[in-house]
Short mmCIF file of C-alpha atoms in Angstrom, two decimals:
data_model
loop_
_atom_site.label_atom_id
_atom_site.label_comp_id
_atom_site.label_asym_id
_atom_site.label_seq_id
_atom_site.Cartn_x
_atom_site.Cartn_y
_atom_site.Cartn_z
CA MET A 946 139.29 101.44 113.33
CA GLU A 947 137.39 98.80 111.38
CA GLU A 948 137.06 99.33 107.66
CA THR A 949 133.58 98.88 106.21
CA GLN A 950 133.07 97.00 103.00
CA PRO A 951 131.26 98.82 100.19
CA VAL A 952 127.76 97.61 99.47
CA THR A 953 127.60 95.78 96.18
CA THR A 954 124.96 96.36 93.53
CA GLN A 955 123.56 92.89 94.23
CA GLN A 956 123.24 93.68 97.95
CA LYS A 957 121.44 96.95 97.15
CA SER A 958 119.13 95.11 94.77
CA ASN A 959 118.34 92.48 97.43
CA GLN A 960 117.63 95.19 100.00
CA LEU A 961 115.29 97.03 97.60
CA GLY A 962 113.61 93.75 96.68
CA ASP A 963 112.98 93.01 100.37
CA LEU A 964 111.59 96.53 100.83
CA ASP A 965 109.33 96.17 97.78
CA THR A 966 108.08 92.79 99.01
CA ASP A 967 107.33 94.25 102.44
CA ARG A 968 105.52 97.25 100.92
CA THR A 969 103.52 95.01 98.62
CA GLN A 970 102.50 92.77 101.52
CA GLN A 971 101.47 95.77 103.62
CA LEU A 972 99.47 97.31 100.78
CA THR A 973 97.84 93.99 99.92
CA THR A 974 96.71 93.62 103.53
CA ILE A 975 95.23 97.13 103.53
CA ALA A 976 93.52 96.55 100.17
CA GLN A 977 91.97 93.32 101.47
CA SER A 978 90.78 94.98 104.68
CA LEU A 979 89.08 97.73 102.64
CA GLY A 980 87.56 95.23 100.20
CA LEU A 981 89.08 96.97 97.18
CA ASN A 982 88.62 93.87 95.03
CA CYS A 983 84.86 94.07 95.67
CA ILE A 984 84.27 97.67 94.54
CA ASP A 985 81.31 97.88 92.17
CA ARG A 986 81.35 101.65 91.77
CA HIS A 987 83.49 104.50 93.08
CA ILE A 988 82.03 107.96 93.65
CA PHE A 989 84.30 110.99 93.80
CA ILE A 990 82.91 114.27 95.12
CA CYS A 991 84.62 117.63 95.19
CA ALA A 992 84.57 118.87 98.75
CA ASP A 993 86.72 120.98 101.03
CA ALA A 994 88.51 122.68 98.14
CA THR A 995 91.65 124.64 98.92
CA GLN A 996 90.23 127.53 96.91
CA PRO A 997 86.46 126.95 96.61
CA LYS A 998 85.08 128.14 93.27
CA CYS A 999 81.82 126.28 92.64
CA ILE A 1000 80.42 125.98 96.15
CA ASP A 1001 81.33 127.19 99.61
CA ARG A 1002 83.48 124.88 101.72
CA GLU A 1003 80.80 124.21 104.35
CA SER A 1004 78.17 123.14 101.81
CA SER A 1005 80.61 120.84 100.02
CA LEU A 1006 81.61 119.22 103.31
CA GLU A 1007 77.94 118.74 104.21
CA SER A 1008 77.48 116.69 101.01
CA TRP A 1009 80.68 114.72 101.69
CA GLU A 1010 79.71 113.90 105.27
CA TYR A 1011 76.22 112.89 104.13
CA LEU A 1012 77.68 110.55 101.49
CA LYS A 1013 80.00 108.88 104.00
CA ARG A 1014 77.26 108.51 106.60
CA ARG A 1015 74.66 107.08 104.19
CA LEU A 1016 76.98 104.52 102.62
CA LYS A 1017 77.84 103.34 106.12
CA GLU A 1018 74.20 103.36 107.32
CA LEU A 1019 73.13 101.33 104.29
CA ASN A 1020 76.04 98.96 104.92
CA ILE A 1021 77.27 99.32 101.34
CA ASP A 1022 80.67 100.82 102.14
CA ARG A 1023 82.21 97.36 102.71
CA PRO A 1024 81.51 93.86 101.44
CA THR A 1025 79.38 91.71 103.74
CA ASN A 1026 78.48 88.03 103.99
CA GLU A 1027 75.16 88.80 102.28
CA ARG A 1028 76.60 91.04 99.56
CA SER A 1029 80.05 90.88 98.01
CA ASP A 1030 79.92 94.18 96.10
CA MET A 1031 80.38 97.60 97.62
CA PHE A 1032 80.62 101.28 96.81
CA PHE A 1033 83.74 103.29 97.51
CA ARG A 1034 83.87 107.05 98.01
CA THR A 1035 86.68 109.59 97.73
CA LYS A 1036 86.75 113.27 98.60
CA ALA A 1037 88.48 115.18 95.82
CA ASN A 1038 89.81 118.67 96.38
CA CYS A 1039 88.56 119.79 92.97
CA LEU A 1040 87.15 117.98 89.93
CA ARG A 1041 87.90 121.05 87.74
CA ILE A 1042 84.35 121.83 86.59
CA CYS A 1043 84.06 124.79 88.98
CA LYS A 1044 80.38 125.56 88.25
CA HIS A 1045 77.19 124.37 89.94
CA GLY A 1046 78.95 122.31 92.58
CA PRO A 1047 79.56 120.22 94.40
CA ILE A 1048 80.43 118.03 91.44
CA ALA A 1049 80.51 114.23 91.66
CA VAL A 1050 81.53 111.49 89.26
CA VAL A 1051 80.67 107.80 89.50
CA TYR A 1052 83.10 105.29 88.01
CA PRO A 1053 83.37 103.04 86.08
CA ASP A 1054 80.17 104.47 84.57
CA GLY A 1055 81.80 107.88 84.10
CA VAL A 1056 78.62 109.76 84.98
CA TRP A 1057 79.21 113.34 86.13
CA TYR A 1058 76.68 115.10 88.38
CA HIS A 1059 76.22 118.77 89.31
CA SER A 1060 74.63 120.45 92.34
CA VAL A 1061 75.32 117.44 94.55
CA THR A 1062 73.60 118.53 97.76
CA PRO A 1063 72.74 115.90 100.40
CA THR A 1064 69.34 115.46 98.71
CA VAL A 1065 71.01 114.76 95.37
CA VAL A 1066 73.54 112.46 97.06
CA GLU A 1067 70.60 110.39 98.31
CA GLU A 1068 69.16 110.25 94.78
CA ILE A 1069 72.52 109.10 93.40
CA ILE A 1070 72.81 106.41 96.08
CA GLN A 1071 69.27 105.13 95.67
CA ARG A 1072 68.99 105.31 91.92
CA HIS A 1073 72.47 105.13 90.44
CA LEU A 1074 74.40 103.02 92.93
CA LEU A 1075 71.62 100.67 94.03
CA ARG A 1076 69.36 100.50 90.95
CA ASN A 1077 71.80 101.21 88.07
CA GLU A 1078 69.71 104.19 86.98
CA ILE A 1079 71.40 107.46 86.02
CA VAL A 1080 69.92 110.46 87.83
CA SER A 1081 69.35 112.36 84.60
CA GLU A 1082 68.09 115.51 86.32
CA TYR A 1083 71.64 116.16 87.57
CA ALA A 1084 73.83 114.25 85.10
CA PHE A 1085 75.67 116.45 82.62
CA CYS A 1086 78.27 114.14 81.10
CA GLN A 1087 78.75 110.42 80.64
CA HIS A 1088 81.95 108.72 79.52
CA PRO A 1089 82.35 105.16 80.84
CA LEU A 1090 85.81 103.83 81.55
CA VAL A 1091 87.18 101.34 79.07
CA THR A 1092 87.99 98.23 81.06
CA ASN A 1093 89.81 96.08 78.54
CA LYS A 1094 92.40 98.27 76.84
CA PRO A 1095 95.38 96.36 75.47
CA GLY A 1096 98.27 96.29 77.93
CA MET A 1097 96.10 96.93 81.00
CA ILE A 1098 96.55 94.76 84.04
#
């Protein structure tokens, strides 16, 4: 029976370093393929909530599917040779407002919208995302992200 040598702390550290390097490379590749460094704005919309409170599941998913489809149709969901900026979208289970949904928020502007039906999604795309104009009829809060806090990457 062959006796195995215990793994030293240095060997463990090297193994973890290799794993971290591999993970970082994989994630960097994915980020590049999605164009994450080209995101101009990111819209989050509450849809498909586990326990729907502000809108029924079907209506929220209709708004989500419309948002995905329109960003793709307008070719603004990825950077292109003609345009380097893009708009990213994320389906959130719940944005915690729980009234007059679906709720959406556009970052980094920090503009929160209520009653985000497919019609309102189109208004947000056309006016807010493409023309930098807040859709005031549906906006109920604005708190832009601070982009240059000390200690931030």
